[in-house]
C-alpha positions as CSV (number, residue, x, y, z in Angstrom):
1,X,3.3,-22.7,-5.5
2,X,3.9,-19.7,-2.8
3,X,7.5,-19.6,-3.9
4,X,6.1,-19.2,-8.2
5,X,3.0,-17.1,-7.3
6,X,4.2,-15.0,-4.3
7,X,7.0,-13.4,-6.2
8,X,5.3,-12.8,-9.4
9,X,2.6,-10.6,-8.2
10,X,4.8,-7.7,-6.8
11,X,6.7,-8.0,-10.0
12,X,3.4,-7.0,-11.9
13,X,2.8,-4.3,-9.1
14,X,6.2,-2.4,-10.1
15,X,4.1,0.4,-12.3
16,X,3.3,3.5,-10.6
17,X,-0.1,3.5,-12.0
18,X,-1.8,0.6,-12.5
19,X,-5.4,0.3,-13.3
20,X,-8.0,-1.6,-11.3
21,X,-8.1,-4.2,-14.3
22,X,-4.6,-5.2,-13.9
23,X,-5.1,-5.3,-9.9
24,X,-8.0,-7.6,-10.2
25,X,-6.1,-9.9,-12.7
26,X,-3.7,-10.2,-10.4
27,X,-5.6,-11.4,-7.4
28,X,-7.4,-14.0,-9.7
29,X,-3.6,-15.5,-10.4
30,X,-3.1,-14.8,-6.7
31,X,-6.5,-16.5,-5.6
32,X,-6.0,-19.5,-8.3
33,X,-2.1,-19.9,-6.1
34,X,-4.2,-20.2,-2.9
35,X,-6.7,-22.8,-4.6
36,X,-3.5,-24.6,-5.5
37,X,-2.0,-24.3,-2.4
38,X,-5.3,-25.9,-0.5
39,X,-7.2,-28.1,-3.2
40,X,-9.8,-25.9,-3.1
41,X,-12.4,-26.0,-5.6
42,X,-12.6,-23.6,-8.5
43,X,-15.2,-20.7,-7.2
44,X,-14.2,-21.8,-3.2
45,X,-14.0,-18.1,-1.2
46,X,-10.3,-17.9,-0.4
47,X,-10.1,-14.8,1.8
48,X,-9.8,-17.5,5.5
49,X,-7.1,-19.1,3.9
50,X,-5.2,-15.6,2.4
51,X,-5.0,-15.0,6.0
52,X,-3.5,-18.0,6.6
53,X,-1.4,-17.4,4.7
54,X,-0.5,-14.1,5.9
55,X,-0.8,-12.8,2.8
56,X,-2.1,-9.4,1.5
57,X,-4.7,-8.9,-1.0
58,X,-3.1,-7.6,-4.5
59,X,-4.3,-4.0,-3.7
60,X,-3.2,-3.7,-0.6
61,X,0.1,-5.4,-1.7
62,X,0.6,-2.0,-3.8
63,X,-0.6,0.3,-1.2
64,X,2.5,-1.7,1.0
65,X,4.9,-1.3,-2.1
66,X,4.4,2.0,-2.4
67,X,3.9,2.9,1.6
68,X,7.8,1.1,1.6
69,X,9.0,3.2,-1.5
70,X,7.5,6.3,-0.1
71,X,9.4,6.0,3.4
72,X,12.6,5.1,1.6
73,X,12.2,8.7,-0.1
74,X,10.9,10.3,3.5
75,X,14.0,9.4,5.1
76,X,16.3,10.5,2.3
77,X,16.3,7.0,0.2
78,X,15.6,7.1,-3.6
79,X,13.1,8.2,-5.2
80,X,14.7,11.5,-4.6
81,X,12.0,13.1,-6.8
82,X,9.2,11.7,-4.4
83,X,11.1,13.2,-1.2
84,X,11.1,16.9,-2.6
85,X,7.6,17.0,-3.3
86,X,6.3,15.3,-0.1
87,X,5.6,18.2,1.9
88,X,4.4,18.2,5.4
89,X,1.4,20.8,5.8
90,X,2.7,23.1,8.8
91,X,0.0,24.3,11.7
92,X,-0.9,28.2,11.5
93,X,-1.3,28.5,14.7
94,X,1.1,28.1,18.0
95,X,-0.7,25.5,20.5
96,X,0.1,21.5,19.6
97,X,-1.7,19.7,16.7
98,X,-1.6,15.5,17.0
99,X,-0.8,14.9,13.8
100,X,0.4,16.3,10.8
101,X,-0.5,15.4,7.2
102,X,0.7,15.9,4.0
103,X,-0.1,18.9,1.2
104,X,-2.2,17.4,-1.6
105,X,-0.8,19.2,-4.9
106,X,-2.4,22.4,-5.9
107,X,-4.3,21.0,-9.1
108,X,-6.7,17.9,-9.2
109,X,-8.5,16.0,-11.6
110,X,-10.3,12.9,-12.2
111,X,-6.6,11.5,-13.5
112,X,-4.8,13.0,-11.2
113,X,-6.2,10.8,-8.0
114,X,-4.5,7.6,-9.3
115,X,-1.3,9.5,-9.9
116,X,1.6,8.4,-7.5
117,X,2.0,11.0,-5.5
118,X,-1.7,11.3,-4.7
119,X,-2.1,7.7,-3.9
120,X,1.1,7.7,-1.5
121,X,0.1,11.2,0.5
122,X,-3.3,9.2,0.7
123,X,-1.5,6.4,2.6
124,X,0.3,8.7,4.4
125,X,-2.5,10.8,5.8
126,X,-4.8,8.0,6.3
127,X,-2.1,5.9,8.8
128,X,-0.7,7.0,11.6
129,X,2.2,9.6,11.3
130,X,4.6,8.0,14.6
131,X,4.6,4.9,12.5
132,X,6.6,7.0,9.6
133,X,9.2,7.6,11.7
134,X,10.2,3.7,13.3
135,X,13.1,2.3,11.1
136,X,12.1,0.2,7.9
137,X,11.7,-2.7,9.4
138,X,9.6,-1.8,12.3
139,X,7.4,-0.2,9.6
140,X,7.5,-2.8,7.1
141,X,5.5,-4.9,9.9
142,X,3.0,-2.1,11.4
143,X,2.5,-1.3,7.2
144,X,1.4,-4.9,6.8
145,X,-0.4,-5.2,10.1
146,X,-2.5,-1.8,9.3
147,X,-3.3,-3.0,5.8
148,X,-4.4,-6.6,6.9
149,X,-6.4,-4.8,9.7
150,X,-8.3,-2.6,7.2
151,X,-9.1,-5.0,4.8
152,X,-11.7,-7.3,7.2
């Protein structure tokens, strides 16, 4: 069952924006896999066994989709579009800040919060900035560690 259900998941994730009715759609197909996997009843909690699993929840599996695709583009992978826009806000003063975040786009709106760019300079700003800049692998694992963190 992980081998059909794992896989199928990120495929529906591949959207830029996707709407908190298809992400909870998902994790029903994704919980139904785990109640598969363990013979659990139909309405058993499956969150203990998710991190069994090792698993992220479906929203948190887009956040690490796009956290991936955004530091491809960071580090001059493609998207190339997402690189140029993702703009580092610079300190207007001389002494040493700790961290730096990213410029949120000039115009918002109630649709522009689920746009792409705002959710990824959301990630961005809300993990730490020295895990940007460890190679993809290294971040692929602090990415997943952070998000399983947050979510308990």
């Amino acid at each position: 069952v992980d081998s059909y259900v794992n896989p199928s998941i990120p495929y529906g994730l591949t959207s830029t924006s996707i709407s908190s009715a298809a992400l909870q759609k998902l994790q029903l197909v994704q919980n139904f896999g785990i109640r598969t996997i363990y013979g659990l009843p139909k309405f058993a909690r499956v969150s203990s066994y998710r991190n069994e699993l090792n698993w992220l929840t479906v929203h948190d599996l887009a956040k690490y989709k796009l956290g991936i695709m955004a530091h491809k583009s960071i580090h001059g992978g493609n998207p190339s579009y997402l690189s140029i826009q993702l703009n580092e806000t610079q300190p207007n003063h001389s002494y040493p800040v700790r961290s730096y975040h990213l410029r949120r786009p000039a115009y918002s709106n109630k649709y522009s919060e689920n746009t792409l760019m705002s959710r990824t300079i959301n990630l961005f700003n809300e993990t730490s900035r020295s895990m940007w800049a460890d190679g993809l692998g290294t971040f692929k694992k602090k990415l997943h560690e952070y998000l399983k963190l947050s979510s308990q």
